[in-house]
Coordinates of C-alpha atoms and ligand atoms in Angstrom, one line a residue:
Chain A
X1 CA 72.2 20.2 -32.7
X2 CA 74.6 23.0 -32.4
X3 CA 76.2 23.4 -29.0
X4 CA 77.0 26.5 -27.0
X5 CA 80.6 26.3 -28.1
X6 CA 79.5 27.0 -31.6
X7 CA 78.0 30.2 -30.5
X8 CA 80.2 31.4 -27.7
X9 CA 83.7 31.1 -29.1
X10 CA 86.5 32.1 -26.8
X11 CA 87.4 35.2 -28.9
X12 CA 83.8 36.3 -28.6
X13 CA 83.9 36.1 -24.9
X14 CA 87.2 37.9 -24.9
X15 CA 85.7 40.9 -26.8
X16 CA 82.7 40.8 -24.5
X17 CA 84.8 40.9 -21.4
X18 CA 87.3 43.5 -22.8
X19 CA 85.4 45.5 -25.4
X20 CA 87.6 47.5 -27.7
X21 CA 86.8 51.2 -28.5
X22 CA 84.2 51.6 -25.7
X23 CA 83.2 55.2 -25.1
X24 CA 82.1 58.3 -26.8
X25 CA 83.5 60.9 -29.3
X26 CA 82.7 64.5 -29.4
X27 CA 79.9 65.4 -31.8
X28 CA 80.6 67.1 -34.1
X29 CA 83.1 66.4 -35.6
X30 CA 82.0 62.8 -34.9
X31 CA 78.6 61.5 -35.9
X32 CA 76.4 59.7 -33.3
X33 CA 73.8 57.1 -34.2
X34 CA 71.7 54.7 -32.1
X35 CA 70.5 51.3 -33.0
X36 CA 67.9 49.1 -31.3
X37 CA 67.2 45.4 -31.2
X38 CA 63.5 45.3 -30.5
X39 CA 63.7 41.6 -29.7
X40 CA 65.8 42.0 -26.6
X41 CA 65.7 45.7 -25.9
X42 CA 69.4 46.1 -26.6
X43 CA 70.6 49.5 -27.5
X44 CA 73.9 50.4 -29.2
X45 CA 75.4 53.8 -29.8
X46 CA 78.0 54.2 -32.5
X47 CA 80.2 57.3 -32.7
X48 CA 82.0 57.5 -36.0
X49 CA 84.5 60.1 -37.2
X50 CA 85.2 60.3 -41.0
X51 CA 87.8 62.5 -42.6
X52 CA 87.4 64.4 -45.9
X53 CA 88.7 61.4 -47.8
X54 CA 86.0 59.2 -46.2
X55 CA 88.3 57.3 -43.9
X56 CA 87.1 56.1 -40.6
X57 CA 89.6 58.0 -38.4
X58 CA 87.9 57.0 -35.1
X59 CA 85.0 55.0 -33.7
X60 CA 83.6 54.4 -30.3
X61 CA 80.8 52.1 -29.1
X62 CA 78.3 52.8 -26.3
X63 CA 75.1 51.2 -25.1
X64 CA 74.4 47.8 -23.7
X65 CA 73.7 44.4 -25.0
X66 CA 74.3 40.7 -24.9
X67 CA 77.6 39.0 -25.5
X68 CA 76.9 38.5 -29.2
X69 CA 75.9 42.1 -29.9
X70 CA 78.6 43.6 -27.8
X71 CA 81.4 41.4 -29.1
X72 CA 80.3 42.0 -32.7
X73 CA 80.4 45.7 -32.1
X74 CA 83.8 45.5 -30.5
X75 CA 85.2 43.4 -33.3
X76 CA 83.6 45.7 -35.9
X77 CA 85.2 48.8 -34.3
X78 CA 88.6 47.2 -34.5
X79 CA 88.1 46.1 -38.0
X80 CA 86.8 49.3 -39.6
X81 CA 89.2 51.8 -38.0
X82 CA 91.4 53.3 -40.7
X83 CA 89.3 51.9 -43.5
X84 CA 87.6 53.9 -46.2
X85 CA 83.8 54.0 -46.3
X86 CA 84.0 51.8 -49.5
X87 CA 86.1 49.2 -47.6
X88 CA 83.7 49.4 -44.6
X89 CA 80.8 48.9 -47.0
X90 CA 82.5 45.8 -48.5
X91 CA 83.3 44.4 -45.1
X92 CA 79.7 45.0 -44.0
X93 CA 78.4 43.1 -47.0
X94 CA 80.8 40.3 -46.4
X95 CA 79.9 40.1 -42.7
X96 CA 76.2 40.1 -43.5
X97 CA 76.7 37.5 -46.2
X98 CA 78.3 35.3 -43.5
X99 CA 75.3 36.0 -41.3
X100 CA 72.7 35.1 -43.8
X101 CA 71.3 31.6 -44.1
X102 CA 72.4 30.7 -47.6
X103 CA 69.7 29.3 -49.8
X104 CA 72.2 27.9 -52.3
X105 CA 71.8 30.5 -55.0
X106 CA 68.8 28.9 -56.7
X107 CA 68.6 31.0 -59.8
X108 CA 71.1 33.6 -58.8
X109 CA 72.6 35.4 -61.8
X110 CA 76.2 35.1 -62.7
X111 CA 76.8 38.6 -61.4
X112 CA 75.4 37.6 -58.1
X113 CA 77.6 34.5 -58.0
X114 CA 80.6 36.6 -58.7
X115 CA 79.6 39.0 -56.0
X116 CA 79.2 36.1 -53.6
X117 CA 82.6 34.9 -54.5
X118 CA 84.2 38.3 -54.1
X119 CA 82.6 38.6 -50.7
X120 CA 83.9 35.2 -49.7
X121 CA 87.4 36.5 -50.3
X122 CA 87.1 39.5 -48.0
X123 CA 89.2 38.9 -45.0
X124 CA 87.0 38.9 -41.9
X125 CA 89.7 38.0 -39.4
X126 CA 88.4 37.8 -35.8
X127 CA 84.9 38.3 -37.1
X128 CA 85.0 34.8 -38.5
X129 CA 84.4 33.7 -34.9
X130 CA 80.8 34.9 -35.2
X131 CA 80.1 32.4 -38.0
X132 CA 78.4 30.0 -35.6
X133 CA 75.7 32.6 -34.9
X134 CA 74.0 31.5 -38.1
X135 CA 73.1 28.2 -36.4
X136 CA 71.1 30.3 -33.8
X137 CA 68.8 32.3 -36.1
X138 CA 67.2 34.4 -33.3
X139 CA 70.7 35.7 -32.5
X140 CA 71.6 36.9 -36.0
X141 CA 70.0 40.3 -35.2
X142 CA 72.3 40.6 -32.2
X143 CA 75.3 40.1 -34.4
X144 CA 74.2 42.5 -37.2
X145 CA 73.0 45.3 -34.9
X146 CA 76.3 47.2 -34.7
X147 CA 76.8 46.8 -38.5
X148 CA 73.5 48.2 -39.4
X149 CA 73.9 51.0 -37.0
X150 CA 77.4 51.9 -38.4
X151 CA 76.0 51.8 -41.9
X152 CA 73.3 54.2 -40.9
X153 CA 75.9 56.5 -39.3
X154 CA 78.1 56.6 -42.4
X155 CA 75.1 57.3 -44.6
X156 CA 74.0 60.1 -42.4
X157 CA 77.4 61.7 -42.1
X158 CA 77.7 61.6 -45.9
X159 CA 74.4 63.1 -46.4
Chain B
X1 CA 67.0 22.9 0.1
X2 CA 64.0 24.9 1.3
X3 CA 61.3 23.1 3.2
X4 CA 58.3 22.1 1.2
X5 CA 55.7 24.8 1.3
X6 CA 52.9 24.3 3.8
X7 CA 49.7 23.8 1.9
X8 CA 49.6 23.1 -1.8
X9 CA 46.2 21.6 -2.7
X10 CA 47.5 20.6 -6.2
X11 CA 50.7 18.9 -5.1
X12 CA 50.6 15.2 -5.7
X13 CA 48.0 15.6 -8.5
X14 CA 50.2 15.5 -11.6
X15 CA 48.6 17.7 -14.0
X16 CA 51.5 17.4 -16.4
X17 CA 49.9 14.3 -17.8
X18 CA 47.0 16.4 -19.2
X19 CA 49.4 18.6 -21.2
X20 CA 50.8 16.6 -24.2
X21 CA 53.5 19.2 -24.9
X22 CA 55.0 18.8 -21.5
X23 CA 56.0 15.2 -22.3
X24 CA 58.2 16.2 -25.2
X25 CA 61.9 16.6 -25.1
X26 CA 64.0 19.4 -26.4
X27 CA 67.7 18.9 -27.1
X28 CA 67.3 15.4 -25.6
X29 CA 66.0 16.6 -22.3
X30 CA 62.5 16.8 -20.7
X31 CA 61.1 20.2 -21.4
X32 CA 60.8 22.6 -18.5
X33 CA 58.3 25.1 -19.5
X34 CA 58.5 28.3 -17.4
X35 CA 57.0 30.9 -19.8
X36 CA 53.3 30.7 -19.0
X37 CA 53.1 34.4 -18.5
X38 CA 53.7 34.7 -22.3
X39 CA 51.3 31.8 -23.1
X40 CA 50.2 28.7 -21.3
X41 CA 50.3 25.2 -22.5
X42 CA 47.0 23.5 -23.5
X43 CA 45.4 20.4 -21.9
X44 CA 44.0 17.5 -23.9
X45 CA 40.5 18.6 -22.9
X46 CA 40.9 21.9 -24.8
X47 CA 42.5 20.3 -27.8
X48 CA 39.8 17.7 -27.9
X49 CA 37.0 20.2 -27.7
X50 CA 38.4 22.1 -30.7
X51 CA 39.1 19.0 -32.6
X52 CA 35.5 17.8 -32.0
X53 CA 34.1 21.0 -33.4
X54 CA 36.1 20.7 -36.6
X55 CA 35.4 17.0 -37.0
X56 CA 31.7 17.0 -36.0
X57 CA 29.9 20.3 -36.2
X58 CA 32.1 22.7 -38.2
X59 CA 29.6 25.3 -39.5
X60 CA 29.2 29.0 -39.3
X61 CA 27.2 30.3 -36.4
X62 CA 24.0 32.3 -35.9
X63 CA 22.4 32.2 -39.3
X64 CA 22.1 28.5 -40.1
X65 CA 18.9 26.6 -39.5
X66 CA 20.5 23.2 -40.1
X67 CA 21.5 21.0 -37.2
X68 CA 25.3 21.4 -37.1
X69 CA 25.0 25.2 -37.5
X70 CA 22.8 25.1 -34.4
X71 CA 25.2 22.9 -32.6
X72 CA 28.1 25.3 -33.4
X73 CA 26.0 28.3 -32.2
X74 CA 25.0 26.5 -29.0
X75 CA 28.6 25.6 -28.4
X76 CA 29.9 29.2 -28.6
X77 CA 27.0 30.5 -26.5
X78 CA 27.7 27.8 -23.9
X79 CA 31.3 28.9 -23.8
X80 CA 30.1 32.5 -23.3
X81 CA 28.0 31.4 -20.4
X82 CA 31.0 29.5 -19.0
X83 CA 33.1 32.6 -19.2
X84 CA 30.3 34.6 -17.5
X85 CA 30.2 32.2 -14.7
X86 CA 34.0 32.1 -14.4
X87 CA 34.3 35.9 -13.8
X88 CA 30.9 36.2 -12.1
X89 CA 29.5 38.7 -14.6
X90 CA 25.8 39.5 -14.3
X91 CA 24.9 38.6 -17.9
X92 CA 26.3 37.1 -21.0
X93 CA 25.5 40.4 -22.7
X94 CA 28.6 41.6 -20.9
X95 CA 30.9 39.0 -22.4
X96 CA 32.4 40.1 -25.7
X97 CA 34.7 37.8 -27.6
X98 CA 37.7 39.5 -29.2
X99 CA 41.0 38.3 -30.7
X100 CA 43.0 38.9 -27.5
X101 CA 43.4 41.2 -24.6
X102 CA 45.1 43.8 -26.8
X103 CA 42.0 44.0 -29.0
X104 CA 39.8 44.1 -25.9
X105 CA 41.7 47.1 -24.6
X106 CA 41.7 48.8 -28.0
X107 CA 38.0 48.3 -28.3
X108 CA 37.3 50.1 -25.0
X109 CA 39.8 52.8 -25.6
X110 CA 38.6 53.5 -29.2
X111 CA 34.9 53.0 -28.7
X112 CA 34.4 54.4 -25.2
X113 CA 37.3 56.8 -25.4
X114 CA 36.3 58.4 -28.6
X115 CA 32.7 58.9 -27.5
X116 CA 33.6 60.1 -24.0
X117 CA 36.9 61.9 -24.0
X118 CA 37.8 65.3 -25.4
X119 CA 40.5 67.9 -25.4
X120 CA 42.5 68.1 -22.2
X121 CA 40.8 65.2 -20.5
X122 CA 42.9 63.2 -18.0
X123 CA 43.6 59.4 -18.2
X124 CA 45.5 57.8 -15.3
X125 CA 47.7 54.7 -16.0
X126 CA 50.3 52.9 -13.9
X127 CA 54.0 52.7 -14.5
X128 CA 53.8 48.9 -14.7
X129 CA 51.4 48.7 -17.7
X130 CA 51.9 46.4 -20.6
X131 CA 52.3 48.2 -23.9
X132 CA 48.7 47.0 -24.7
X133 CA 47.4 49.4 -22.1
X134 CA 49.7 52.2 -23.1
X135 CA 50.0 52.5 -26.8
X136 CA 46.3 52.6 -27.6
X137 CA 46.1 55.5 -25.1
X138 CA 49.0 57.3 -26.7
X139 CA 47.2 56.9 -30.0
X140 CA 44.0 58.4 -28.7
X141 CA 45.9 61.0 -26.7
X142 CA 47.6 62.3 -29.9
X143 CA 44.2 62.6 -31.5
X144 CA 42.2 64.0 -28.7
X145 CA 45.0 65.9 -26.8
X146 CA 44.5 63.9 -23.6
X147 CA 46.7 64.2 -20.6
X148 CA 48.2 60.9 -19.4
X149 CA 49.2 60.6 -15.8
X150 CA 51.1 57.7 -14.2
X151 CA 50.8 56.1 -10.9
X152 CA 54.4 55.6 -9.6
X153 CA 55.9 52.4 -8.1
X154 CA 57.5 51.7 -4.8
X155 CA 61.0 50.4 -4.6
X156 CA 59.8 46.8 -4.2
X157 CA 57.6 47.0 -7.3
X158 CA 54.2 47.7 -6.0
X159 CA 51.9 50.6 -6.9
X160 CA 52.7 53.6 -4.8
X161 CA 49.2 54.8 -3.9
X162 CA 50.2 57.6 -1.5
X163 CA 49.1 60.3 -3.9
X164 CA 46.4 58.3 -5.7
X165 CA 43.6 60.7 -4.9
X166 CA 45.5 63.8 -6.2
X167 CA 46.6 61.9 -9.3
X168 CA 43.0 61.1 -10.0
X169 CA 41.7 64.6 -9.7
X170 CA 39.8 65.5 -12.8
X171 CA 40.4 62.0 -14.4
X172 CA 37.9 60.5 -16.7
X173 CA 39.4 57.0 -16.9
X174 CA 41.9 54.8 -15.0
X175 CA 43.7 51.9 -16.7
X176 CA 45.5 49.5 -14.5
X177 CA 46.8 45.9 -14.7
X178 CA 45.5 43.6 -12.0
X179 CA 48.8 41.8 -12.0
X180 CA 52.2 42.8 -13.5
X181 CA 53.6 40.5 -16.1
X182 CA 57.1 41.7 -15.1
X183 CA 57.0 42.2 -11.4
X184 CA 54.4 39.6 -10.5
X185 CA 52.8 42.1 -8.2
X186 CA 49.0 41.8 -7.7
X187 CA 47.5 45.2 -7.5
X188 CA 44.8 46.3 -5.0
X189 CA 42.1 46.5 -7.7
X190 CA 39.2 47.3 -5.5
X191 CA 41.1 50.2 -3.9
X192 CA 41.9 51.5 -7.3
X193 CA 38.4 51.2 -8.7
X194 CA 36.9 52.8 -5.6
X195 CA 39.2 55.7 -5.8
X196 CA 38.5 56.1 -9.6
X197 CA 34.8 56.0 -9.0
X198 CA 35.1 58.6 -6.3
X199 CA 37.0 60.8 -8.7
X200 CA 34.4 60.3 -11.4
X201 CA 36.5 58.1 -13.6
X202 CA 35.7 54.8 -15.1
X203 CA 38.2 52.0 -14.5
X204 CA 39.6 49.6 -17.1
X205 CA 41.4 46.6 -15.7
X206 CA 43.9 44.5 -17.6
X207 CA 43.3 41.0 -16.3
X208 CA 45.7 39.2 -18.6
X209 CA 47.9 37.9 -15.8
X210 CA 45.4 37.8 -12.9
X211 CA 42.4 36.0 -14.5
X212 CA 44.4 32.8 -15.3
X213 CA 45.9 32.6 -11.8
X214 CA 43.3 33.7 -9.3
X215 CA 39.5 34.0 -8.6
X216 CA 37.9 36.7 -10.6
X217 CA 34.7 38.4 -9.6
X218 CA 33.9 41.4 -11.7
X219 CA 31.1 42.5 -9.5
X220 CA 33.3 42.5 -6.4
X221 CA 36.1 44.1 -8.4
X222 CA 34.2 47.3 -8.9
X223 CA 35.6 47.9 -12.3
X224 CA 33.9 49.0 -15.5
X225 CA 35.9 47.0 -18.0
X226 CA 38.1 43.9 -17.7
X227 CA 40.3 42.6 -20.6
X228 CA 42.0 39.2 -20.8
X229 CA 43.4 36.6 -23.2
X230 CA 42.4 33.0 -23.6
X231 CA 45.8 31.7 -24.5
X232 CA 47.3 32.6 -21.1
X233 CA 44.6 30.5 -19.3
X234 CA 45.0 27.1 -21.1
X235 CA 42.9 28.2 -24.1
X236 CA 44.0 28.7 -27.6
X237 CA 45.5 31.8 -29.2
X238 CA 43.2 34.0 -31.2
X239 CA 40.5 34.4 -28.5
X240 CA 40.2 37.2 -25.9
X241 CA 37.5 38.6 -23.7
X242 CA 36.2 42.0 -22.9
X243 CA 33.9 42.2 -20.0
X244 CA 32.1 45.5 -19.5
X245 CA 29.2 46.9 -17.5
X246 CA 26.1 46.5 -19.6
X247 CA 25.0 50.2 -19.3
X248 CA 28.4 51.4 -20.6
X249 CA 28.6 48.8 -23.4
X250 CA 25.0 49.7 -24.4
X251 CA 25.9 53.4 -24.8
X252 CA 29.1 52.8 -26.7
X253 CA 29.3 53.1 -30.5
X254 CA 30.4 49.9 -32.3
X255 CA 34.1 49.2 -32.9
X256 CA 34.3 47.1 -36.0
X257 CA 31.6 47.1 -38.6
X258 CA 30.4 44.2 -40.7
X259 CA 28.3 41.1 -40.5
X260 CA 27.0 39.8 -37.2
X261 CA 27.1 43.2 -35.4
X262 CA 24.1 44.6 -37.2
X263 CA 20.3 44.3 -36.8
X264 CA 19.5 46.0 -40.1
X265 CA 21.5 47.5 -43.0
X266 CA 20.0 49.9 -45.5
X267 CA 21.5 52.0 -48.3
X268 CA 21.3 55.0 -46.0
X269 CA 22.7 53.4 -42.8
X270 CA 22.5 50.6 -40.3
X271 CA 21.3 49.7 -36.8
X272 CA 23.4 47.7 -34.4
X273 CA 22.7 44.3 -33.1
X274 CA 22.2 43.8 -29.4
X275 CA 24.9 43.0 -26.9
X276 CA 27.2 41.2 -27.0
X277 CA 27.1 40.7 -30.8
X278 CA 27.1 44.5 -31.4
X279 CA 30.9 44.3 -30.7
X280 CA 31.5 41.0 -32.6
X281 CA 31.8 41.9 -36.3
X282 CA 32.3 39.1 -38.7
X283 CA 32.6 35.3 -38.2
X284 CA 34.0 34.7 -34.7
X285 CA 36.9 32.4 -33.8
X286 CA 34.5 29.5 -33.3
X287 CA 36.9 26.8 -32.5
X288 CA 38.9 29.1 -30.2
X289 CA 35.8 30.2 -28.3
X290 CA 34.9 26.5 -27.8
X291 CA 38.5 25.9 -26.7
X292 CA 38.3 28.7 -24.2
X293 CA 35.1 27.3 -22.9
X294 CA 36.8 24.0 -22.3
X295 CA 39.8 25.8 -20.6
X296 CA 37.4 27.6 -18.2
X297 CA 35.8 24.3 -17.3
X298 CA 39.2 22.7 -16.6
X299 CA 40.2 25.6 -14.4
X300 CA 36.8 25.5 -12.6
X301 CA 37.2 21.9 -11.9
X302 CA 40.6 22.6 -10.2
X303 CA 39.2 25.5 -8.4
X304 CA 40.8 28.9 -8.8
X305 CA 41.5 29.3 -5.1
X306 CA 43.5 26.0 -5.4
X307 CA 45.3 27.4 -8.5
X308 CA 46.3 30.5 -6.5
X309 CA 47.3 28.4 -3.5
X310 CA 49.5 26.1 -5.6
X311 CA 51.2 29.0 -7.3
X312 CA 51.7 30.8 -4.0
X313 CA 53.4 27.8 -2.6
X314 CA 55.6 27.5 -5.7
X315 CA 56.4 31.2 -5.4
X316 CA 57.5 30.8 -1.9
X317 CA 59.6 27.8 -2.8
X318 CA 61.2 29.7 -5.7
X319 CA 62.0 32.8 -3.6
X320 CA 63.4 30.9 -0.7
X321 CA 65.3 28.2 -2.6
X322 CA 66.9 30.7 -5.0
X323 CA 67.9 33.0 -2.2
X324 CA 69.4 30.1 -0.3
X325 CA 71.1 28.7 -3.4
X326 CA 72.3 31.9 -5.1
X327 CA 72.3 34.6 -2.5
X328 CA 73.3 37.9 -4.0
X329 CA 74.0 36.4 -7.4
X330 CA 70.3 36.5 -8.1
X331 CA 68.0 39.4 -7.8
X332 CA 64.3 39.0 -8.4
X333 CA 62.2 42.1 -9.2
X334 CA 58.9 42.8 -7.4
X335 CA 57.5 42.2 -4.0
X336 CA 59.2 39.6 -1.8
X337 CA 56.0 38.7 0.0
X338 CA 54.1 35.8 -1.7
X339 CA 50.8 37.1 -0.6
X340 CA 51.3 40.2 -2.8
X341 CA 52.6 38.5 -5.9
X342 CA 52.0 35.7 -8.3
X343 CA 54.4 33.3 -10.0
X344 CA 56.2 35.6 -12.4
X345 CA 59.9 36.1 -11.7
X346 CA 61.8 38.7 -13.6
X347 CA 65.4 38.4 -12.4
X348 CA 69.0 39.2 -13.1
X349 CA 71.6 36.6 -12.5
X350 CA 75.2 37.6 -11.8
X351 CA 76.0 40.0 -14.6
X352 CA 74.7 37.8 -17.4
X353 CA 72.7 39.4 -20.1
X354 CA 69.2 37.9 -20.2
X355 CA 69.7 36.9 -23.8
X356 CA 72.8 34.9 -23.1
X357 CA 71.2 33.5 -20.0
X358 CA 68.2 32.2 -21.8
X359 CA 70.4 30.8 -24.5
X360 CA 72.2 28.6 -22.0
X361 CA 68.9 27.7 -20.3
X362 CA 67.6 26.6 -23.7
X363 CA 70.4 24.1 -23.9
X364 CA 69.0 22.5 -20.8
X365 CA 65.4 22.6 -22.2
X366 CA 64.4 25.3 -19.8
X367 CA 62.1 27.8 -21.4
X368 CA 62.2 31.3 -20.0
X369 CA 61.7 34.6 -21.7
X370 CA 64.3 37.3 -22.2
X371 CA 63.4 40.8 -23.2
X372 CA 61.5 43.9 -22.2
X373 CA 58.2 41.9 -21.8
X374 CA 56.3 44.7 -23.6
X375 CA 56.7 47.0 -20.7
X376 CA 59.5 49.4 -21.8
X377 CA 58.5 52.2 -19.4
X378 CA 58.8 49.8 -16.5
X379 CA 62.1 48.5 -17.8
X380 CA 63.4 52.0 -17.9
X381 CA 62.2 52.6 -14.3
X382 CA 64.0 49.4 -13.2
X383 CA 67.1 50.7 -14.9
X384 CA 67.5 47.6 -17.2
X385 CA 67.1 47.1 -20.9
X386 CA 65.8 43.6 -20.5
X387 CA 65.2 40.9 -17.9
X388 CA 65.0 37.2 -17.9
X389 CA 61.6 36.0 -16.8
X390 CA 60.4 32.7 -15.5
X391 CA 56.7 32.2 -14.8
X392 CA 54.8 29.2 -13.5
X393 CA 51.3 27.8 -13.9
X394 CA 49.3 24.9 -12.6
X395 CA 51.4 22.2 -14.3
X396 CA 54.7 23.4 -12.8
X397 CA 56.1 21.9 -9.6
X398 CA 59.2 22.3 -7.5
X399 CA 61.2 20.0 -9.8
X400 CA 60.8 22.6 -12.5
X401 CA 62.2 25.3 -10.2
X402 CA 65.1 23.0 -9.3
X403 CA 65.8 22.4 -13.0
X404 CA 65.9 26.2 -13.5
X405 CA 68.2 26.5 -10.6
X406 CA 70.5 23.8 -12.0
X407 CA 70.6 25.4 -15.4
X408 CA 71.3 28.8 -13.8
X409 CA 74.3 27.2 -12.1
X410 CA 75.5 25.9 -15.4
X411 CA 75.1 29.3 -17.1
X412 CA 77.0 30.9 -14.3
X413 CA 79.8 28.4 -14.8
X414 CA 79.8 28.8 -18.5
X415 CA 80.2 32.6 -18.3
X416 CA 82.4 32.7 -15.3
X417 CA 85.0 35.3 -16.1
Ligands
PLP501 C1 49.6 42.3 -18.5 C2 49.4 42.0 -19.9 N1 48.6 42.8 -20.6 C3 48.3 42.6 -21.9 C4 48.9 41.5 -22.6 C5 48.6 41.3 -24.0 O1 48.0 40.1 -24.3 P1 47.8 39.6 -25.8 O2 49.1 39.7 -26.5 O3 47.3 38.2 -25.6 O4 46.8 40.6 -26.4 C6 49.8 40.7 -21.9 C7 50.5 39.6 -22.6 O5 51.6 39.5 -22.8 C8 50.0 40.9 -20.5 O6 50.9 40.2 -19.8

């Protein structure tokens, strides 16, 4: 069975201890969005600032949560800063693909297979450390909370 | 280590042997089950009773004339009598089987509430209620424009009854839990029901946590309704109980409509069956009712005063051994006095998030819950998003508490920054 080391990699604990981009941004111009994990009561607040070209010029993270949700948010904030919303969307898809329990594409179309392959080539960097979360299915929601919240924030600020 | 608690009538009798699940291992270690406030384990006696029904007299109840249908009917009505005796109700007409405590509360709130409450009426609840005794009131309040008032808490997690009488002025109903599933606090139910009656309000008591762990006497309690769930008292899931005073139940409109709850159905209407069947529409959870009957017999054989004494001793052991072992690293919510509380311990340990903590505990086969425990308003009051919660029952002993302590130590070491 998977051990704690599979879940709590050193880099995760580092982001938990020293979260990057903690804080708030002025709204507007930034957009503020909250996310909840009903399972554990965790709340996350994402402040995201997009420029006219759709680039994430700044991001801040607030709220409280477990080491997995907090470190995922911290890594996400570092990874998306300076990226366009299209790049963020691609990174989000790649991250969520890593977080999903693959059911070896049973009858997936060729297009889907190509998409999977493209996502597999997206560089996740530090985020790779969260790969072990898949072995602890109840914690997947902790890892994806920040990403879903950011996606919602971007959608709302584009609306 | 703390001295052994003075008098534990159940110590030495190893009840663990009656609970097959407790002999299994998880991650290669003996399971340490400390989540009975969420659901209890089930003894062989309960499993056997349910199995016997399915193997020997599985038939629908109440309308069959053949032998096994009669046996099934007799079995569920015997269980109803067992539950009546267990809570000292006056009559089996007052024992209504539901799916769980949540359904029991919804039944009262919808049926009694719709018939008796109107615009601007006041309902008083406590700040430590489970969502099951909050959300149905919010639903009705939105429809009927009710005013909800809340009894506040003291700093050590008891009801603050200082202004009870003024809070109750004009109230039509009081809803209160007899024991908090987060703080462990036992509430002074009689004081609450007396005050409610004096104010002209009925009282609806959530007995989910109290009924499995202490003697229940609905007549001495002075309440009008009591809700509880079978699965927290050694019984199966899918079966709950609503006790209500017969006069009130009689006057209430039915909740769900269908078979079983009718006396007559015509093209232009229907008439209700008599109590308790009036509130039991459709085929009941026959095996589960039988299982609950067996659970009640098991608890009666132990004696509920002994159950309470055992858990009180274990509570004292937990509070004293943890404070000795962990000092300020642990903080346990709720009253410190074991006479005021049961064996439910919501705690924070160092600055570990409950989710991370319970993950490490799981590696040591220690089962505790992490979350808001369906009491978000209380969590907000405590200033936390979630807590870890350990809770004990008859089959737990000091070795389980020690295992929890050992696992906490490991968790502290793992996350030591
Ligand atoms: C105090 C209290 N009330 C109500 C409930 C709801 O019980 P059930 O989910 O069995 O309906 C619970 C169980 O968690 C509880 O602890």
